[in-house]
Amino acid sequence: MISIIISSYKQFFFDALVENINHTIGEDVIFEIIQIWNPGKMGLCEAYNSGAEKAKYENLLFIHEDILFQTQNWGIELIKALQLPDCGVIGVAGNPYY
């Protein structure tokens, strides 16, 4: 189960990302999407913390709204990686490293 928290300020980017997530995350993944509307009124950390307070699930995914996932079933792979014994945080910065 994943709470996806998105700091958002351009609705068309957010809408495209939501559609992308729905098509790529994986059929069996339980998730919620939390949009924090932030047209420059708060810092990114504040926006993400606000989203974390609203999250239902313990696995939090913080992402920008101007990305699109290319990997199918990425949510399944993310949950598998988070279940590894020594895993607490996963970060991705343009490459496939955990």
mmCIF file of N, CA, C and O in Angstrom:
data_model
loop_
_atom_site.group_PDB
_atom_site.id
_atom_site.type_symbol
_atom_site.label_atom_id
_atom_site.label_comp_id
_atom_site.label_asym_id
_atom_site.label_seq_id
_atom_site.Cartn_x
_atom_site.Cartn_y
_atom_site.Cartn_z
ATOM 1 N N MET A 1 0.839 -1.173 0.000
ATOM 2 C CA MET A 1 0.000 0.000 0.000
ATOM 3 C C MET A 1 0.891 1.246 0.000
ATOM 4 O O MET A 1 1.834 1.331 0.771
ATOM 5 N N ILE A 2 0.548 2.174 -0.872
ATOM 6 C CA ILE A 2 1.389 3.346 -1.076
ATOM 7 C C ILE A 2 0.528 4.614 -1.065
ATOM 8 O O ILE A 2 -0.506 4.668 -1.737
ATOM 9 N N SER A 3 0.976 5.606 -0.326
ATOM 10 C CA SER A 3 0.399 6.944 -0.412
ATOM 11 C C SER A 3 1.321 7.768 -1.302
ATOM 12 O O SER A 3 2.492 7.957 -0.968
ATOM 13 N N ILE A 4 0.797 8.224 -2.423
ATOM 14 C CA ILE A 4 1.575 8.999 -3.382
ATOM 15 C C ILE A 4 1.249 10.472 -3.154
ATOM 16 O O ILE A 4 0.102 10.895 -3.332
ATOM 17 N N ILE A 5 2.253 11.243 -2.758
ATOM 18 C CA ILE A 5 2.060 12.641 -2.396
ATOM 19 C C ILE A 5 2.697 13.514 -3.472
ATOM 20 O O ILE A 5 3.885 13.379 -3.758
ATOM 21 N N ILE A 6 1.883 14.394 -4.030
ATOM 22 C CA ILE A 6 2.321 15.207 -5.157
ATOM 23 C C ILE A 6 2.078 16.680 -4.840
ATOM 24 O O ILE A 6 0.943 17.094 -4.626
ATOM 25 N N SER A 7 3.165 17.448 -4.808
ATOM 26 C CA SER A 7 3.049 18.903 -4.704
ATOM 27 C C SER A 7 2.741 19.415 -6.102
ATOM 28 O O SER A 7 3.494 19.183 -7.043
ATOM 29 N N SER A 8 1.613 20.110 -6.232
ATOM 30 C CA SER A 8 1.089 20.404 -7.560
ATOM 31 C C SER A 8 0.803 21.888 -7.736
ATOM 32 O O SER A 8 0.336 22.559 -6.815
ATOM 33 N N TYR A 9 1.088 22.384 -8.935
ATOM 34 C CA TYR A 9 0.704 23.754 -9.254
ATOM 35 C C TYR A 9 0.247 23.920 -10.700
ATOM 36 O O TYR A 9 -0.176 25.015 -11.093
ATOM 37 N N LYS A 10 0.310 22.861 -11.480
ATOM 38 C CA LYS A 10 -0.194 22.899 -12.861
ATOM 39 C C LYS A 10 -1.104 21.690 -13.052
ATOM 40 O O LYS A 10 -0.644 20.552 -13.133
ATOM 41 N N GLN A 11 -2.397 21.949 -13.115
ATOM 42 C CA GLN A 11 -3.384 20.875 -13.134
ATOM 43 C C GLN A 11 -3.179 19.906 -14.300
ATOM 44 O O GLN A 11 -3.358 18.706 -14.146
ATOM 45 N N PHE A 12 -2.765 20.394 -15.465
ATOM 46 C CA PHE A 12 -2.601 19.486 -16.611
ATOM 47 C C PHE A 12 -1.463 18.499 -16.379
ATOM 48 O O PHE A 12 -1.542 17.352 -16.813
ATOM 49 N N PHE A 13 -0.381 18.914 -15.690
ATOM 50 C CA PHE A 13 0.684 17.971 -15.340
ATOM 51 C C PHE A 13 0.158 16.933 -14.353
ATOM 52 O O PHE A 13 0.416 15.739 -14.481
ATOM 53 N N PHE A 14 -0.568 17.398 -13.338
ATOM 54 C CA PHE A 14 -1.113 16.490 -12.330
ATOM 55 C C PHE A 14 -2.046 15.471 -12.976
ATOM 56 O O PHE A 14 -1.948 14.272 -12.707
ATOM 57 N N ASP A 15 -2.950 15.933 -13.824
ATOM 58 C CA ASP A 15 -3.906 15.019 -14.479
ATOM 59 C C ASP A 15 -3.185 13.971 -15.324
ATOM 60 O O ASP A 15 -3.563 12.797 -15.313
ATOM 61 N N ALA A 16 -2.154 14.381 -16.058
ATOM 62 C CA ALA A 16 -1.387 13.440 -16.884
ATOM 63 C C ALA A 16 -0.670 12.422 -16.007
ATOM 64 O O ALA A 16 -0.620 11.231 -16.334
ATOM 65 N N LEU A 17 -0.130 12.870 -14.873
ATOM 66 C CA LEU A 17 0.564 11.955 -13.967
ATOM 67 C C LEU A 17 -0.402 10.955 -13.348
ATOM 68 O O LEU A 17 -0.101 9.765 -13.259
ATOM 69 N N VAL A 18 -1.562 11.396 -12.933
ATOM 70 C CA VAL A 18 -2.557 10.486 -12.350
ATOM 71 C C VAL A 18 -2.940 9.404 -13.360
ATOM 72 O O VAL A 18 -2.998 8.214 -13.023
ATOM 73 N N GLU A 19 -3.184 9.799 -14.587
ATOM 74 C CA GLU A 19 -3.511 8.820 -15.630
ATOM 75 C C GLU A 19 -2.348 7.848 -15.827
ATOM 76 O O GLU A 19 -2.548 6.634 -15.936
ATOM 77 N N ASN A 20 -1.126 8.372 -15.859
ATOM 78 C CA ASN A 20 0.063 7.547 -16.021
ATOM 79 C C ASN A 20 0.202 6.550 -14.867
ATOM 80 O O ASN A 20 0.472 5.364 -15.085
ATOM 81 N N ILE A 21 0.036 7.011 -13.643
ATOM 82 C CA ILE A 21 0.134 6.131 -12.467
ATOM 83 C C ILE A 21 -0.897 5.015 -12.572
ATOM 84 O O ILE A 21 -0.585 3.837 -12.356
ATOM 85 N N ASN A 22 -2.125 5.362 -12.894
ATOM 86 C CA ASN A 22 -3.189 4.357 -12.997
ATOM 87 C C ASN A 22 -2.882 3.284 -14.035
ATOM 88 O O ASN A 22 -3.299 2.130 -13.873
ATOM 89 N N HIS A 23 -2.125 3.623 -15.073
ATOM 90 C CA HIS A 23 -1.798 2.663 -16.126
ATOM 91 C C HIS A 23 -0.493 1.902 -15.900
ATOM 92 O O HIS A 23 -0.240 0.906 -16.573
ATOM 93 N N THR A 24 0.351 2.358 -14.971
ATOM 94 C CA THR A 24 1.676 1.740 -14.835
ATOM 95 C C THR A 24 1.972 1.143 -13.461
ATOM 96 O O THR A 24 2.868 0.322 -13.347
ATOM 97 N N ILE A 25 1.266 1.513 -12.428
ATOM 98 C CA ILE A 25 1.636 1.120 -11.070
ATOM 99 C C ILE A 25 1.520 -0.391 -10.839
ATOM 100 O O ILE A 25 2.281 -0.966 -10.088
ATOM 101 N N GLY A 26 0.570 -1.028 -11.481
ATOM 102 C CA GLY A 26 0.345 -2.464 -11.305
ATOM 103 C C GLY A 26 -1.058 -2.697 -10.769
ATOM 104 O O GLY A 26 -1.513 -1.993 -9.867
ATOM 105 N N GLU A 27 -1.729 -3.682 -11.308
ATOM 106 C CA GLU A 27 -3.144 -3.921 -10.987
ATOM 107 C C GLU A 27 -3.410 -4.242 -9.524
ATOM 108 O O GLU A 27 -4.453 -3.887 -8.998
ATOM 109 N N ASP A 28 -2.504 -4.942 -8.867
ATOM 110 C CA ASP A 28 -2.762 -5.389 -7.500
ATOM 111 C C ASP A 28 -2.265 -4.427 -6.431
ATOM 112 O O ASP A 28 -2.367 -4.722 -5.241
ATOM 113 N N VAL A 29 -1.757 -3.282 -6.823
ATOM 114 C CA VAL A 29 -1.207 -2.327 -5.865
ATOM 115 C C VAL A 29 -2.324 -1.437 -5.325
ATOM 116 O O VAL A 29 -3.079 -0.828 -6.080
ATOM 117 N N ILE A 30 -2.416 -1.391 -4.007
ATOM 118 C CA ILE A 30 -3.368 -0.498 -3.345
ATOM 119 C C ILE A 30 -2.649 0.818 -3.101
ATOM 120 O O ILE A 30 -1.557 0.845 -2.529
ATOM 121 N N PHE A 31 -3.271 1.898 -3.543
ATOM 122 C CA PHE A 31 -2.608 3.198 -3.405
ATOM 123 C C PHE A 31 -3.637 4.309 -3.318
ATOM 124 O O PHE A 31 -4.807 4.133 -3.647
ATOM 125 N N GLU A 32 -3.170 5.433 -2.848
ATOM 126 C CA GLU A 32 -3.954 6.655 -2.881
ATOM 127 C C GLU A 32 -3.071 7.753 -3.435
ATOM 128 O O GLU A 32 -1.840 7.687 -3.333
ATOM 129 N N ILE A 33 -3.689 8.748 -4.027
ATOM 130 C CA ILE A 33 -2.961 9.903 -4.533
ATOM 131 C C ILE A 33 -3.423 11.123 -3.753
ATOM 132 O O ILE A 33 -4.627 11.392 -3.661
ATOM 133 N N ILE A 34 -2.465 11.829 -3.182
ATOM 134 C CA ILE A 34 -2.752 13.030 -2.410
ATOM 135 C C ILE A 34 -2.157 14.218 -3.151
ATOM 136 O O ILE A 34 -0.943 14.317 -3.290
ATOM 137 N N GLN A 35 -3.027 15.083 -3.625
ATOM 138 C CA GLN A 35 -2.570 16.295 -4.312
ATOM 139 C C GLN A 35 -2.509 17.434 -3.297
ATOM 140 O O GLN A 35 -3.494 17.735 -2.627
ATOM 141 N N ILE A 36 -1.342 18.044 -3.180
ATOM 142 C CA ILE A 36 -1.186 19.237 -2.365
ATOM 143 C C ILE A 36 -1.064 20.415 -3.333
ATOM 144 O O ILE A 36 -0.062 20.553 -4.022
ATOM 145 N N TRP A 37 -2.132 21.203 -3.407
ATOM 146 C CA TRP A 37 -2.134 22.333 -4.320
ATOM 147 C C TRP A 37 -1.190 23.390 -3.768
ATOM 148 O O TRP A 37 -1.365 23.884 -2.661
ATOM 149 N N ASN A 38 -0.143 23.699 -4.544
ATOM 150 C CA ASN A 38 0.923 24.556 -4.051
ATOM 151 C C ASN A 38 1.441 25.476 -5.161
ATOM 152 O O ASN A 38 2.502 25.244 -5.720
ATOM 153 N N PRO A 39 0.705 26.538 -5.431
ATOM 154 C CA PRO A 39 1.181 27.477 -6.461
ATOM 155 C C PRO A 39 2.217 28.465 -5.910
ATOM 156 O O PRO A 39 2.074 29.673 -6.032
ATOM 157 N N GLY A 40 3.245 27.935 -5.262
ATOM 158 C CA GLY A 40 4.339 28.761 -4.769
ATOM 159 C C GLY A 40 4.121 29.392 -3.409
ATOM 160 O O GLY A 40 4.872 30.265 -3.003
ATOM 161 N N LYS A 41 3.114 28.933 -2.677
ATOM 162 C CA LYS A 41 2.820 29.547 -1.383
ATOM 163 C C LYS A 41 3.536 28.881 -0.223
ATOM 164 O O LYS A 41 3.557 29.402 0.884
ATOM 165 N N MET A 42 4.098 27.711 -0.454
ATOM 166 C CA MET A 42 4.837 27.025 0.605
ATOM 167 C C MET A 42 6.028 26.314 -0.005
ATOM 168 O O MET A 42 6.054 26.037 -1.199
ATOM 169 N N GLY A 43 7.015 26.021 0.822
ATOM 170 C CA GLY A 43 8.168 25.274 0.358
ATOM 171 C C GLY A 43 7.786 23.833 0.068
ATOM 172 O O GLY A 43 6.767 23.340 0.547
ATOM 173 N N LEU A 44 8.620 23.155 -0.697
ATOM 174 C CA LEU A 44 8.340 21.772 -1.074
ATOM 175 C C LEU A 44 8.248 20.860 0.147
ATOM 176 O O LEU A 44 7.369 20.011 0.226
ATOM 177 N N CYS A 45 9.141 21.045 1.108
ATOM 178 C CA CYS A 45 9.110 20.210 2.314
ATOM 179 C C CYS A 45 7.809 20.403 3.078
ATOM 180 O O CYS A 45 7.220 19.443 3.570
ATOM 181 N N GLU A 46 7.365 21.627 3.184
ATOM 182 C CA GLU A 46 6.100 21.900 3.868
ATOM 183 C C GLU A 46 4.935 21.227 3.138
ATOM 184 O O GLU A 46 4.052 20.639 3.760
ATOM 185 N N ALA A 47 4.944 21.310 1.810
ATOM 186 C CA ALA A 47 3.891 20.667 1.016
ATOM 187 C C ALA A 47 3.911 19.154 1.220
ATOM 188 O O ALA A 47 2.866 18.536 1.439
ATOM 189 N N TYR A 48 5.090 18.554 1.151
ATOM 190 C CA TYR A 48 5.188 17.104 1.333
ATOM 191 C C TYR A 48 4.798 16.690 2.755
ATOM 192 O O TYR A 48 4.129 15.668 2.953
ATOM 193 N N ASN A 49 5.194 17.467 3.758
ATOM 194 C CA ASN A 49 4.796 17.157 5.134
ATOM 195 C C ASN A 49 3.281 17.237 5.305
ATOM 196 O O ASN A 49 2.684 16.416 6.004
ATOM 197 N N SER A 50 2.660 18.206 4.654
ATOM 198 C CA SER A 50 1.207 18.314 4.687
ATOM 199 C C SER A 50 0.559 17.073 4.082
ATOM 200 O O SER A 50 -0.417 16.542 4.613
ATOM 201 N N GLY A 51 1.112 16.606 2.982
ATOM 202 C CA GLY A 51 0.604 15.380 2.362
ATOM 203 C C GLY A 51 0.814 14.165 3.239
ATOM 204 O O GLY A 51 -0.059 13.298 3.341
ATOM 205 N N ALA A 52 1.963 14.089 3.897
ATOM 206 C CA ALA A 52 2.258 12.950 4.777
ATOM 207 C C ALA A 52 1.263 12.884 5.930
ATOM 208 O O ALA A 52 0.863 11.789 6.352
ATOM 209 N N GLU A 53 0.845 14.035 6.424
ATOM 210 C CA GLU A 53 -0.146 14.062 7.512
ATOM 211 C C GLU A 53 -1.489 13.504 7.066
ATOM 212 O O GLU A 53 -2.242 12.982 7.878
ATOM 213 N N LYS A 54 -1.802 13.586 5.786
ATOM 214 C CA LYS A 54 -3.076 13.112 5.252
ATOM 215 C C LYS A 54 -3.017 11.657 4.792
ATOM 216 O O LYS A 54 -4.053 11.064 4.478
ATOM 217 N N ALA A 55 -1.836 11.079 4.752
ATOM 218 C CA ALA A 55 -1.651 9.736 4.182
ATOM 219 C C ALA A 55 -2.311 8.649 5.020
ATOM 220 O O ALA A 55 -2.252 8.679 6.244
ATOM 221 N N LYS A 56 -2.908 7.676 4.329
ATOM 222 C CA LYS A 56 -3.507 6.510 4.983
ATOM 223 C C LYS A 56 -2.507 5.373 5.161
ATOM 224 O O LYS A 56 -2.682 4.535 6.036
ATOM 225 N N TYR A 57 -1.493 5.324 4.310
ATOM 226 C CA TYR A 57 -0.589 4.182 4.291
ATOM 227 C C TYR A 57 0.794 4.564 4.803
ATOM 228 O O TYR A 57 1.178 5.734 4.765
ATOM 229 N N GLU A 58 1.539 3.560 5.255
ATOM 230 C CA GLU A 58 2.858 3.853 5.835
ATOM 231 C C GLU A 58 3.953 4.037 4.790
ATOM 232 O O GLU A 58 4.976 4.638 5.076
ATOM 233 N N ASN A 59 3.749 3.545 3.583
ATOM 234 C CA ASN A 59 4.726 3.751 2.510
ATOM 235 C C ASN A 59 4.384 5.039 1.782
ATOM 236 O O ASN A 59 3.330 5.151 1.154
ATOM 237 N N LEU A 60 5.273 6.029 1.897
ATOM 238 C CA LEU A 60 5.038 7.337 1.302
ATOM 239 C C LEU A 60 5.932 7.522 0.090
ATOM 240 O O LEU A 60 7.133 7.285 0.150
ATOM 241 N N LEU A 61 5.339 7.957 -1.005
ATOM 242 C CA LEU A 61 6.083 8.252 -2.219
ATOM 243 C C LEU A 61 5.884 9.732 -2.533
ATOM 244 O O LEU A 61 4.764 10.185 -2.767
ATOM 245 N N PHE A 62 6.971 10.497 -2.478
ATOM 246 C CA PHE A 62 6.933 11.926 -2.764
ATOM 247 C C PHE A 62 7.447 12.139 -4.183
ATOM 248 O O PHE A 62 8.590 11.784 -4.477
ATOM 249 N N ILE A 63 6.613 12.704 -5.045
ATOM 250 C CA ILE A 63 7.045 12.914 -6.426
ATOM 251 C C ILE A 63 6.568 14.271 -6.939
ATOM 252 O O ILE A 63 5.576 14.819 -6.470
ATOM 253 N N HIS A 64 7.296 14.779 -7.927
ATOM 254 C CA HIS A 64 6.896 15.989 -8.624
ATOM 255 C C HIS A 64 5.823 15.626 -9.639
ATOM 256 O O HIS A 64 5.754 14.492 -10.123
ATOM 257 N N GLU A 65 5.028 16.595 -10.007
ATOM 258 C CA GLU A 65 3.924 16.320 -10.928
ATOM 259 C C GLU A 65 4.337 16.280 -12.395
ATOM 260 O O GLU A 65 3.552 15.859 -13.235
ATOM 261 N N ASP A 66 5.548 16.678 -12.694
ATOM 262 C CA ASP A 66 5.961 16.766 -14.099
ATOM 263 C C ASP A 66 6.795 15.570 -14.548
ATOM 264 O O ASP A 66 7.662 15.690 -15.393
ATOM 265 N N ILE A 67 6.512 14.404 -13.962
ATOM 266 C CA ILE A 67 7.178 13.173 -14.397
ATOM 267 C C ILE A 67 6.137 12.199 -14.922
ATOM 268 O O ILE A 67 4.948 12.335 -14.650
ATOM 269 N N LEU A 68 6.604 11.201 -15.654
ATOM 270 C CA LEU A 68 5.761 10.096 -16.083
ATOM 271 C C LEU A 68 6.560 8.811 -15.920
ATOM 272 O O LEU A 68 7.750 8.774 -16.237
ATOM 273 N N PHE A 69 5.924 7.774 -15.413
ATOM 274 C CA PHE A 69 6.579 6.481 -15.234
ATOM 275 C C PHE A 69 6.574 5.721 -16.546
ATOM 276 O O PHE A 69 5.561 5.658 -17.233
ATOM 277 N N GLN A 70 7.703 5.111 -16.877
ATOM 278 C CA GLN A 70 7.811 4.300 -18.085
ATOM 279 C C GLN A 70 7.772 2.813 -17.768
ATOM 280 O O GLN A 70 7.429 2.004 -18.617
ATOM 281 N N THR A 71 8.128 2.442 -16.552
ATOM 282 C CA THR A 71 8.193 1.042 -16.151
ATOM 283 C C THR A 71 6.809 0.543 -15.747
ATOM 284 O O THR A 71 6.155 1.139 -14.895
ATOM 285 N N GLN A 72 6.388 -0.548 -16.362
ATOM 286 C CA GLN A 72 5.131 -1.176 -15.963
ATOM 287 C C GLN A 72 5.318 -1.897 -14.625
ATOM 288 O O GLN A 72 6.376 -2.442 -14.348
ATOM 289 N N ASN A 73 4.293 -1.878 -13.809
ATOM 290 C CA ASN A 73 4.270 -2.567 -12.509
ATOM 291 C C ASN A 73 5.320 -2.040 -11.533
ATOM 292 O O ASN A 73 5.790 -2.765 -10.667
ATOM 293 N N TRP A 74 5.672 -0.772 -11.658
ATOM 294 C CA TRP A 74 6.692 -0.191 -10.781
ATOM 295 C C TRP A 74 6.256 -0.207 -9.320
ATOM 296 O O TRP A 74 7.087 -0.302 -8.427
ATOM 297 N N GLY A 75 4.977 -0.122 -9.062
ATOM 298 C CA GLY A 75 4.492 -0.146 -7.680
ATOM 299 C C GLY A 75 4.766 -1.479 -7.000
ATOM 300 O O GLY A 75 5.116 -1.530 -5.812
ATOM 301 N N ILE A 76 4.649 -2.561 -7.741
ATOM 302 C CA ILE A 76 4.939 -3.898 -7.208
ATOM 303 C C ILE A 76 6.415 -3.992 -6.860
ATOM 304 O O ILE A 76 6.784 -4.495 -5.788
ATOM 305 N N GLU A 77 7.271 -3.514 -7.748
ATOM 306 C CA GLU A 77 8.720 -3.544 -7.500
ATOM 307 C C GLU A 77 9.094 -2.663 -6.308
ATOM 308 O O GLU A 77 9.960 -3.016 -5.506
ATOM 309 N N LEU A 78 8.452 -1.514 -6.180
ATOM 310 C CA LEU A 78 8.721 -0.620 -5.058
ATOM 311 C C LEU A 78 8.363 -1.280 -3.732
ATOM 312 O O LEU A 78 9.142 -1.257 -2.775
ATOM 313 N N ILE A 79 7.211 -1.902 -3.660
ATOM 314 C CA ILE A 79 6.792 -2.571 -2.420
ATOM 315 C C ILE A 79 7.728 -3.723 -2.083
ATOM 316 O O ILE A 79 8.104 -3.908 -0.926
ATOM 317 N N LYS A 80 8.149 -4.488 -3.085
ATOM 318 C CA LYS A 80 9.118 -5.574 -2.848
ATOM 319 C C LYS A 80 10.407 -5.023 -2.255
ATOM 320 O O LYS A 80 10.957 -5.578 -1.311
ATOM 321 N N ALA A 81 10.918 -3.950 -2.830
ATOM 322 C CA ALA A 81 12.172 -3.361 -2.347
ATOM 323 C C ALA A 81 12.013 -2.820 -0.931
ATOM 324 O O ALA A 81 12.924 -2.961 -0.102
ATOM 325 N N LEU A 82 10.879 -2.229 -0.623
ATOM 326 C CA LEU A 82 10.652 -1.691 0.724
ATOM 327 C C LEU A 82 10.543 -2.786 1.782
ATOM 328 O O LEU A 82 10.724 -2.525 2.964
ATOM 329 N N GLN A 83 10.272 -4.015 1.359
ATOM 330 C CA GLN A 83 10.158 -5.134 2.293
ATOM 331 C C GLN A 83 11.486 -5.825 2.569
ATOM 332 O O GLN A 83 11.549 -6.724 3.397
ATOM 333 N N LEU A 84 12.551 -5.397 1.894
ATOM 334 C CA LEU A 84 13.868 -5.962 2.170
ATOM 335 C C LEU A 84 14.251 -5.655 3.613
ATOM 336 O O LEU A 84 13.923 -4.593 4.135
ATOM 337 N N PRO A 85 14.951 -6.568 4.294
ATOM 338 C CA PRO A 85 15.215 -6.422 5.731
ATOM 339 C C PRO A 85 15.908 -5.118 6.139
ATOM 340 O O PRO A 85 15.587 -4.558 7.169
ATOM 341 N N ASP A 86 16.831 -4.631 5.366
ATOM 342 C CA ASP A 86 17.578 -3.441 5.761
ATOM 343 C C ASP A 86 17.108 -2.173 5.054
ATOM 344 O O ASP A 86 17.802 -1.159 5.077
ATOM 345 N N CYS A 87 15.942 -2.208 4.435
ATOM 346 C CA CYS A 87 15.467 -1.051 3.673
ATOM 347 C C CYS A 87 14.561 -0.180 4.533
ATOM 348 O O CYS A 87 13.642 -0.662 5.174
ATOM 349 N N GLY A 88 14.837 1.108 4.517
ATOM 350 C CA GLY A 88 13.974 2.062 5.192
ATOM 351 C C GLY A 88 13.538 3.170 4.262
ATOM 352 O O GLY A 88 12.450 3.707 4.357
ATOM 353 N N VAL A 89 14.422 3.507 3.322
ATOM 354 C CA VAL A 89 14.161 4.602 2.381
ATOM 355 C C VAL A 89 14.700 4.194 1.018
ATOM 356 O O VAL A 89 15.757 3.577 0.917
ATOM 357 N N ILE A 90 13.973 4.567 -0.016
ATOM 358 C CA ILE A 90 14.436 4.361 -1.384
ATOM 359 C C ILE A 90 14.417 5.716 -2.074
ATOM 360 O O ILE A 90 13.441 6.452 -1.980
ATOM 361 N N GLY A 91 15.492 6.025 -2.753
ATOM 362 C CA GLY A 91 15.555 7.276 -3.498
ATOM 363 C C GLY A 91 15.967 7.007 -4.928
ATOM 364 O O GLY A 91 16.817 6.167 -5.184
ATOM 365 N N VAL A 92 15.331 7.693 -5.850
ATOM 366 C CA VAL A 92 15.667 7.552 -7.258
ATOM 367 C C VAL A 92 15.937 8.946 -7.816
ATOM 368 O O VAL A 92 15.166 9.871 -7.609
ATOM 369 N N ALA A 93 17.053 9.081 -8.510
ATOM 370 C CA ALA A 93 17.398 10.367 -9.106
ATOM 371 C C ALA A 93 17.832 10.132 -10.543
ATOM 372 O O ALA A 93 18.983 10.286 -10.890
ATOM 373 N N GLY A 94 16.927 9.658 -11.354
ATOM 374 C CA GLY A 94 17.213 9.482 -12.765
ATOM 375 C C GLY A 94 17.956 8.208 -13.115
ATOM 376 O O GLY A 94 18.460 8.067 -14.205
ATOM 377 N N ASN A 95 18.065 7.269 -12.192
ATOM 378 C CA ASN A 95 18.688 5.995 -12.504
ATOM 379 C C ASN A 95 18.064 4.891 -11.665
ATOM 380 O O ASN A 95 17.303 5.165 -10.758
ATOM 381 N N PRO A 96 18.377 3.640 -11.940
ATOM 382 C CA PRO A 96 17.665 2.525 -11.302
ATOM 383 C C PRO A 96 18.226 2.065 -9.956
ATOM 384 O O PRO A 96 17.937 0.969 -9.526
ATOM 385 N N TYR A 97 19.030 2.850 -9.279
ATOM 386 C CA TYR A 97 19.616 2.410 -8.021
ATOM 387 C C TYR A 97 18.651 2.569 -6.868
ATOM 388 O O TYR A 97 17.904 3.535 -6.815
ATOM 389 N N TYR A 98 18.694 1.601 -5.930
ATOM 390 C CA TYR A 98 17.894 1.691 -4.705
ATOM 391 C C TYR A 98 18.801 2.151 -3.587
ATOM 392 O O TYR A 98 19.908 1.745 -3.479
#
